[in-house]
Tab-separated table of C-alpha atoms in Angstrom:
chain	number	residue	atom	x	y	z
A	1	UNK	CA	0.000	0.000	0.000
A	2	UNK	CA	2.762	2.391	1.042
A	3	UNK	CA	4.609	1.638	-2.407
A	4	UNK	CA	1.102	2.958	-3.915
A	5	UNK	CA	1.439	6.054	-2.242
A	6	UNK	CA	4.558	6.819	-3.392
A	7	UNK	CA	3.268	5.989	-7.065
A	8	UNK	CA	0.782	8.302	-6.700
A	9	UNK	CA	2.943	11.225	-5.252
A	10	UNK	CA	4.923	10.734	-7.955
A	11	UNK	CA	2.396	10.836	-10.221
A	12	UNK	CA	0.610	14.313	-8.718
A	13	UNK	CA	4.126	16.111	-8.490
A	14	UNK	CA	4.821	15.126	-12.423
A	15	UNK	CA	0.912	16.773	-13.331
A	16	UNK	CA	1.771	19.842	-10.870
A	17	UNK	CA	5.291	20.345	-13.438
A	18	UNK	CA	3.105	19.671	-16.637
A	19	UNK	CA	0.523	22.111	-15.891
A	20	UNK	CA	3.694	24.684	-14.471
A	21	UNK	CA	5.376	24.096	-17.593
A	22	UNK	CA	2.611	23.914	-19.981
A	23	UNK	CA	0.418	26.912	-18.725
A	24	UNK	CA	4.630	29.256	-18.634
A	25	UNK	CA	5.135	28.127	-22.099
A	26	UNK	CA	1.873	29.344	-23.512
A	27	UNK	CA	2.157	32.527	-21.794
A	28	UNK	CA	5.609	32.971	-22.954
A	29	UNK	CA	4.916	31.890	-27.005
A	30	UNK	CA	1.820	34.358	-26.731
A	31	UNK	CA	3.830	37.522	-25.142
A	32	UNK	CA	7.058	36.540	-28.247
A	33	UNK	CA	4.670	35.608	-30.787
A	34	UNK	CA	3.673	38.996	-32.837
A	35	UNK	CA	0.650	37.189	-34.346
A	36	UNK	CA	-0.868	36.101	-31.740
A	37	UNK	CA	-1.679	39.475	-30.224
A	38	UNK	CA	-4.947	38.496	-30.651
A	39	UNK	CA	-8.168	38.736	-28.601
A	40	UNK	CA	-8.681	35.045	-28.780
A	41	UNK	CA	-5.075	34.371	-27.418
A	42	UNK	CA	-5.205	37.218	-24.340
A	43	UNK	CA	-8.310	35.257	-23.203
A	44	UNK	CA	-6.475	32.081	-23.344
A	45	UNK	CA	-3.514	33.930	-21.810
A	46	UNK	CA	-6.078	34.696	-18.979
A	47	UNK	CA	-6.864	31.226	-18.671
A	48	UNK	CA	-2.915	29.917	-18.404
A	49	UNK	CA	-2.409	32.680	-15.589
A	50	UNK	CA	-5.888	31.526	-13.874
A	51	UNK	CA	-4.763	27.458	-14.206
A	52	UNK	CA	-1.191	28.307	-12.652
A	53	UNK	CA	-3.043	30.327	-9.660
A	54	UNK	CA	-5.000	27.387	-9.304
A	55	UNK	CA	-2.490	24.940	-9.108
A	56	UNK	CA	-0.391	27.685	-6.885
A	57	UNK	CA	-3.572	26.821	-4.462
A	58	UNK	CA	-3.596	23.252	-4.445
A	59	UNK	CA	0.259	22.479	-4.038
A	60	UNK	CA	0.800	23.509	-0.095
A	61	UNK	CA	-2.136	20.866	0.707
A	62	UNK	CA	-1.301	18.085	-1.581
A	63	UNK	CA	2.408	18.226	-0.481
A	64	UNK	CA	1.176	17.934	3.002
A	65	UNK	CA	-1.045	15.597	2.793
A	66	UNK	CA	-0.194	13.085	0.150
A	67	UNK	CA	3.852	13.693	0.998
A	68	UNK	CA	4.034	14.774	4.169
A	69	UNK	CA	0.780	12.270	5.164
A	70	UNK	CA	-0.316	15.383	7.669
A	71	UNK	CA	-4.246	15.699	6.405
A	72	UNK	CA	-4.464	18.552	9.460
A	73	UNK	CA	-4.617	22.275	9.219
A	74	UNK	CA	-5.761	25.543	11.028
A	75	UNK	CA	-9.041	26.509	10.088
A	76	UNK	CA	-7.944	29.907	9.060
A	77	UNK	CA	-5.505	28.235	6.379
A	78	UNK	CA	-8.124	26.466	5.214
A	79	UNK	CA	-10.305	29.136	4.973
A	80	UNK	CA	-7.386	31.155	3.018
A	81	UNK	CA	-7.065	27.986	0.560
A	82	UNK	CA	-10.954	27.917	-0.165
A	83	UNK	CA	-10.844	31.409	-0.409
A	84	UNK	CA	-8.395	31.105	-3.593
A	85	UNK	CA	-9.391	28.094	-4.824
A	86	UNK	CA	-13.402	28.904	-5.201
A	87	UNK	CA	-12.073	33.048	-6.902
A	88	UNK	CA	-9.837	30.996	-9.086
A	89	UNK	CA	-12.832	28.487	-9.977
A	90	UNK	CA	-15.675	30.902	-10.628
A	91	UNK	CA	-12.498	33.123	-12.719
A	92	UNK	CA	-12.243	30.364	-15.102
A	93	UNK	CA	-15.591	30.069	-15.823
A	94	UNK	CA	-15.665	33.430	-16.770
A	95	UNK	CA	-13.056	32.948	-19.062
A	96	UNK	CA	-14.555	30.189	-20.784
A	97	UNK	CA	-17.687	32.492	-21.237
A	98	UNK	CA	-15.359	35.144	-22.596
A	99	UNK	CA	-13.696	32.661	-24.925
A	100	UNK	CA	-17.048	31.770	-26.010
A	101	UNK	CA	-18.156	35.200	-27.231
A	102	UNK	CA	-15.181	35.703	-28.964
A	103	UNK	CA	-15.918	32.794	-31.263
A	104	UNK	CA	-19.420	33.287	-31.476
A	105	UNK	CA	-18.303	37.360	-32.901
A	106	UNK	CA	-15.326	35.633	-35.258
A	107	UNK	CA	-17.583	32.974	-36.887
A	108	UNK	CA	-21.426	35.099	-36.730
A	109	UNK	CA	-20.038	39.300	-37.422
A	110	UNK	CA	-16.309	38.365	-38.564
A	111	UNK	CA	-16.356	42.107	-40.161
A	112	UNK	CA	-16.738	43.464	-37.088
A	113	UNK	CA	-14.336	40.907	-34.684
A	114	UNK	CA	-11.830	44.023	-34.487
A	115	UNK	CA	-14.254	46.758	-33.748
A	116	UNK	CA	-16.113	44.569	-30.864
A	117	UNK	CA	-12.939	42.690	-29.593
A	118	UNK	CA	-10.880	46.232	-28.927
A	119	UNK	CA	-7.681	45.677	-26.561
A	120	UNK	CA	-9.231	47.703	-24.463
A	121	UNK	CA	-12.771	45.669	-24.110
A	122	UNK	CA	-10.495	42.609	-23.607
A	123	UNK	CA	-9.068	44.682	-20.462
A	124	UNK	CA	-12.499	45.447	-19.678
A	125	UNK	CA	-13.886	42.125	-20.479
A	126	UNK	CA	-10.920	40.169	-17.938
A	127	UNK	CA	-11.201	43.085	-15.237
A	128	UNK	CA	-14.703	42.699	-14.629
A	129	UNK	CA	-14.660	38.797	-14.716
A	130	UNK	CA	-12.267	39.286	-11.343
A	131	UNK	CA	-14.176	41.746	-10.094
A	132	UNK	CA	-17.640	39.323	-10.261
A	133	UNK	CA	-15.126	36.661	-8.702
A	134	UNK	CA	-14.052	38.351	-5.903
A	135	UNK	CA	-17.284	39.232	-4.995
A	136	UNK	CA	-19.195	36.272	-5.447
A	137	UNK	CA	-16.323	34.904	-3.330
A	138	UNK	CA	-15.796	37.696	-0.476
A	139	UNK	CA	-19.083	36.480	1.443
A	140	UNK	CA	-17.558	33.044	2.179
A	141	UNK	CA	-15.221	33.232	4.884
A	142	UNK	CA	-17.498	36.237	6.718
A	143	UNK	CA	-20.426	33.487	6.706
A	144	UNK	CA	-18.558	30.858	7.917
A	145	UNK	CA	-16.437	32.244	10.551
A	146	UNK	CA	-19.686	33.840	12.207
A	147	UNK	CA	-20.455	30.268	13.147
A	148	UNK	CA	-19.373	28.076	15.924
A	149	UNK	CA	-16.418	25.406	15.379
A	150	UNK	CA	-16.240	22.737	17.254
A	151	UNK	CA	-12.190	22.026	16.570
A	152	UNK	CA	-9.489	24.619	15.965
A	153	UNK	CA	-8.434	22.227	13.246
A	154	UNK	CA	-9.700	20.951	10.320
A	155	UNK	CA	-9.503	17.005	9.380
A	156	UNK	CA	-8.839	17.195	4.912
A	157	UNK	CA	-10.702	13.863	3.552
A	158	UNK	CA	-9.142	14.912	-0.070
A	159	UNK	CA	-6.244	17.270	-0.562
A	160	UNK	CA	-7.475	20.801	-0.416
A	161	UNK	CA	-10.465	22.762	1.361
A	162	UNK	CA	-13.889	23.476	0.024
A	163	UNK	CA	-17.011	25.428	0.903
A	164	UNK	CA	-19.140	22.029	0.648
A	165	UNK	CA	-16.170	20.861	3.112
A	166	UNK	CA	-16.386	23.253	5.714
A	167	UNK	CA	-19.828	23.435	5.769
A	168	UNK	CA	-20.079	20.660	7.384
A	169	UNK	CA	-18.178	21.431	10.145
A	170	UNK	CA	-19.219	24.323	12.702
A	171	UNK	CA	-21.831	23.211	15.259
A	172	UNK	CA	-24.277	25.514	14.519
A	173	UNK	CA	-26.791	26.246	11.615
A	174	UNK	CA	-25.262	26.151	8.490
A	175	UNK	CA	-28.540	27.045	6.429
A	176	UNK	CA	-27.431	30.189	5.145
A	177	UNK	CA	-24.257	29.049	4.270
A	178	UNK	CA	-25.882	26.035	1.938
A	179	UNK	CA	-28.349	28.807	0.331
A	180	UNK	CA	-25.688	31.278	-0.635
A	181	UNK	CA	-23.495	28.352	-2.016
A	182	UNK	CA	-26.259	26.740	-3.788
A	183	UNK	CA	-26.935	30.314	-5.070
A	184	UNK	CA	-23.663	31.714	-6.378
A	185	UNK	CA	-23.455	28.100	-8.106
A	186	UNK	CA	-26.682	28.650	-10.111
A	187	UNK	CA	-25.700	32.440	-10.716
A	188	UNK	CA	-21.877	31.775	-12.015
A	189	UNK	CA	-21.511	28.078	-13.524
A	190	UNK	CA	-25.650	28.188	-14.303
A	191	UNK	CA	-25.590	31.145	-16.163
A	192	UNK	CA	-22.235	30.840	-17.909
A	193	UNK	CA	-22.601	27.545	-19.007
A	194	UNK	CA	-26.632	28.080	-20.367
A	195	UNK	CA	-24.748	31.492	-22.402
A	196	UNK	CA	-21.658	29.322	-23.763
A	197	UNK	CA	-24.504	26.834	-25.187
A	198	UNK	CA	-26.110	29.599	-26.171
A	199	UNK	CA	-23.364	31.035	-28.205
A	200	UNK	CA	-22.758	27.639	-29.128
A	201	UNK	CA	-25.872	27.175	-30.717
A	202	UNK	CA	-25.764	29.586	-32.641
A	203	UNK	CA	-22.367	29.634	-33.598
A	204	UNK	CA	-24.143	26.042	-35.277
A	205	UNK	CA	-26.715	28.044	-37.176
A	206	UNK	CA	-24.076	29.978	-38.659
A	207	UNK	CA	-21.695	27.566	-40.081
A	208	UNK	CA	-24.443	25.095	-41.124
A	209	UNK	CA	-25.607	27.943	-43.154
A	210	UNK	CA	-21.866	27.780	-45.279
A	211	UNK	CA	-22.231	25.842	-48.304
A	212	UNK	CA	-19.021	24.259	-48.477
A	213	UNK	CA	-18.657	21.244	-46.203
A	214	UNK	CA	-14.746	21.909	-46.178
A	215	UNK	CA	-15.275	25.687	-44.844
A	216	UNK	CA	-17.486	24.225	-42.746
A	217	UNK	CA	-15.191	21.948	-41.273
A	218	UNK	CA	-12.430	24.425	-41.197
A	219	UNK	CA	-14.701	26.958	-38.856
A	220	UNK	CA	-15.884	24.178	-36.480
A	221	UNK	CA	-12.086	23.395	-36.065
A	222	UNK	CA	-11.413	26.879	-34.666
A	223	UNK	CA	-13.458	26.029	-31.608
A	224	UNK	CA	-12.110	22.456	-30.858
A	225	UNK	CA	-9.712	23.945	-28.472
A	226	UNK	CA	-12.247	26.061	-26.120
A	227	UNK	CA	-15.211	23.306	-26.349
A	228	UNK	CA	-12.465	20.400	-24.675
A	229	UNK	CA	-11.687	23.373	-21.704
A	230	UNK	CA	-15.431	23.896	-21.666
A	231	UNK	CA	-15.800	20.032	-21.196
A	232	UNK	CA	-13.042	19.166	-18.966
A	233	UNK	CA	-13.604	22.009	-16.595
A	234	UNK	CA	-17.201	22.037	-16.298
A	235	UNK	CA	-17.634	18.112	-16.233
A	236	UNK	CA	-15.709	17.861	-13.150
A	237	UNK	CA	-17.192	20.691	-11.700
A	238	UNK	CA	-20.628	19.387	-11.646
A	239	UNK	CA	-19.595	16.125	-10.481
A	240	UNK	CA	-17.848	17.323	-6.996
A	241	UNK	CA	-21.126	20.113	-6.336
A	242	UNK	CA	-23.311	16.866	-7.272
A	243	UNK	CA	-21.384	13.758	-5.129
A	244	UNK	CA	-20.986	16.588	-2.073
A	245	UNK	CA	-24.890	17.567	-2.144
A	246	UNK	CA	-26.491	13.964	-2.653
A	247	UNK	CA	-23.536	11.346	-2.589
A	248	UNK	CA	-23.422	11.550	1.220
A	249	UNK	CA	-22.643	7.923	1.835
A	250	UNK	CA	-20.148	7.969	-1.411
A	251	UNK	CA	-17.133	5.547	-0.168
A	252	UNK	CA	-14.384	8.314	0.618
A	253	UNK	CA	-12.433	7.068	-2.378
A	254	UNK	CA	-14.918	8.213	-4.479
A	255	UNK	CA	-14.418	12.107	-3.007
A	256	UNK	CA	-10.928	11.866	-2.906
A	257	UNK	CA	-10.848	10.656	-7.187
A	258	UNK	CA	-13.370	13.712	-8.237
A	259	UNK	CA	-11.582	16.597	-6.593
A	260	UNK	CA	-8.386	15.736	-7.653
A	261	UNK	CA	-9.463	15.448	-11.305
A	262	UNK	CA	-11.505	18.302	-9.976
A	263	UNK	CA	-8.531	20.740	-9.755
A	264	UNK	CA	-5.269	18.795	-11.325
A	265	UNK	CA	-6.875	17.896	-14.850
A	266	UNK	CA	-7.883	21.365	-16.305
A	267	UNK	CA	-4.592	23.055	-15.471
A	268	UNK	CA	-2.671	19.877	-16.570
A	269	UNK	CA	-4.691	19.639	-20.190
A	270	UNK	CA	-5.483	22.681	-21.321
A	271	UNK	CA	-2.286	24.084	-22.266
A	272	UNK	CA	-1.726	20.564	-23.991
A	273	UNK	CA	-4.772	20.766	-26.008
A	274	UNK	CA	-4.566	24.550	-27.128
A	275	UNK	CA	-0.682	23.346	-28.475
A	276	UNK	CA	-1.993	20.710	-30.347
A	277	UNK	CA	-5.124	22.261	-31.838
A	278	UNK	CA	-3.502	25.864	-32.493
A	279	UNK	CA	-1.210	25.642	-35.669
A	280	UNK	CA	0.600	28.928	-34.262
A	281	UNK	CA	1.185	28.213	-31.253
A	282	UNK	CA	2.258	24.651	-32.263
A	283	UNK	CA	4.858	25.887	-34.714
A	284	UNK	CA	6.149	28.511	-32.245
A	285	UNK	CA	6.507	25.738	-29.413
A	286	UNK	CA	8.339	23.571	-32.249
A	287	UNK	CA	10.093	26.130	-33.487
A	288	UNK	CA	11.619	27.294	-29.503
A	289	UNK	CA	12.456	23.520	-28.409
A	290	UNK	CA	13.647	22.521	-31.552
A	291	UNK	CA	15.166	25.421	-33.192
A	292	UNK	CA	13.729	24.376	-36.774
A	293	UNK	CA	10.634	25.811	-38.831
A	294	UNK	CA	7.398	23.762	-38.844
């Protein structure tokens, strides 16, 4: 069993230095790279920065824990760490939205992409998605440490803190708590992910109306890339809100599995997938590590 353990510490501290590396590399072919000065590509430079502060919010637990085999910390560290890790969340999402409208104006109004998608409505656009963040997030911690604890420490069954977590905690009633969480759940992921399908859907209507089935194919390929991040973020997503709400006698394995592919897998893939898909930023990245033209 031990052996296992080591396995899998292994295994977490290689995906912590793939999504490091992968998310550093994107930002740094996107800052040298002249053509991609793009709206599209400052939204997925967004996303790299968001994915490395999530992963900067995950590692002092899961080194602790899973190395260290010390699943205890202070409350207010925990509180700090779901703090971060919920802003960071409800940022990506955001994102994704963001990401979304910029396809839906490139492939439905292409003549107007540059008048729409200014620099300075990108600025706009990523300012006020921290701004909702923070204070959709900023709440939290006031409503939780109003209640009573009944241990100065908290116990992690997985290998970071979250709201659903600590909820469960404090010995008195936790009712508002469970309403604002359910709430800011329906009013972030809810509404972003009804307005990506949204977009979606008619970004569908648009290219089915092209008459070429290449062209077609060609346009659909542009948004490859963004509908895999839409998939593997919000997948995951709705599995931990869904096992912590009704999966209450879930074996512990199970809780342990969905929030580490919960938090490790979207930081780890997306810069993979965006390198593969995108044919500049592939030839950039080939171009840096191998010194040759592809």
């Amino acid at each position: 069993m031990k052996g296992l353990e080591h396995w899998l510490d292994a295994l977490l501290l290689l995906l912590y230095a793939i999504s490091f590396l992968g998310n550093i590399l994107i930002l740094y072919v996107i800052k040298e790279e002249q053509s991609l000065h793009q709206p599209m590509y400052y939204f997925l430079s967004l996303l790299s920065v968001n994915d490395l502060g999530v992963s900067f919010s995950t590692l002092p637990t899961v080194l602790v824990t899973l190395c260290f085999h010390a699943p205890e910390m202070t409350f207010d560290a925990c509180l700090a760490q779901m703090f971060f890790i919920h802003f960071f969340s409800w940022t990506e999402s955001g994102i994704l939205l963001s990401m979304s409208f910029d396809r839906y104006v490139a492939i439905c109004n292409p003549l107007r992409y540059s008048s729409v998608l200014t620099d300075v409505r990108v600025a706009h656009i990523g300012i006020s998605i921290i701004i909702r963040s923070l204070c959709m997030v900023f709440p939290l911690p006031f409503l939780l440490k109003r209640l009573p604890f009944c241990k100065a420490n908290v116990v992690l069954t997985h290998s970071y803190c979250l709201h659903p977590d600590l909820i469960h905690l404090p010995c008195g009633d936790t009712t508002i708590n469970s309403m604002y969480g359910l709430f800011i759940v329906i009013s972030a992921f809810g509404i972003d992910s009804v307005l990506i399908l949204l977009s979606y859907m008619l970004i569908l209507h648009s290219v089915l109306a092209i008459a070429s089935r290449d062209e077609r194919l060609k346009t659909l390929n542009t948004c490859v890339s963004h509908i895999c991040a839409v998939l593997i973020f919000y997948v995951p997503m709705v599995s931990v809100s869904m096992v912590h709400r009704f999966g209450k006698h879930a074996p512990e394995y199970v809780y342990k599995f969905i929030s580490l592919v919960y938090l490790f897998v979207p930081p780890m893939l997306n810069p993979i997938i965006y390198s593969i898909k995108t044919k500049e930023i592939r030839r950039r990245l080939h171009k840096m590590l191998l010194g040759t033209k592809f």
